[in-house]
C-alpha angles and dihedrals in degrees: 000000000000128000115250088222125085112257094211092062118079101157138027133198118217112192118191110286120247115250120205094171129090091246100103117202093026091107091060093049093048094046091050092049092050092050091051092050092049090052092045103047108021134065090230126106123221110241139170115279092250094060102030124108092221141004129229113207132174147170127220106220101167136018136179116194120194131182118244106217 
């Protein structure tokens, strides 16, 4: 069995996502959720950009928010 994760990556930087929608603050929530998932399911550690092996970036281009009862 092989790991689904790259062996040459030990750390990842996750800067705050860009947000081109009118839903302010969504970029912070999404970035925090992504960091938590990386920490939960991968062997990688989240590190500052200067010392990380790779960087994960993203842009929110559309969002639909709905109330849950």
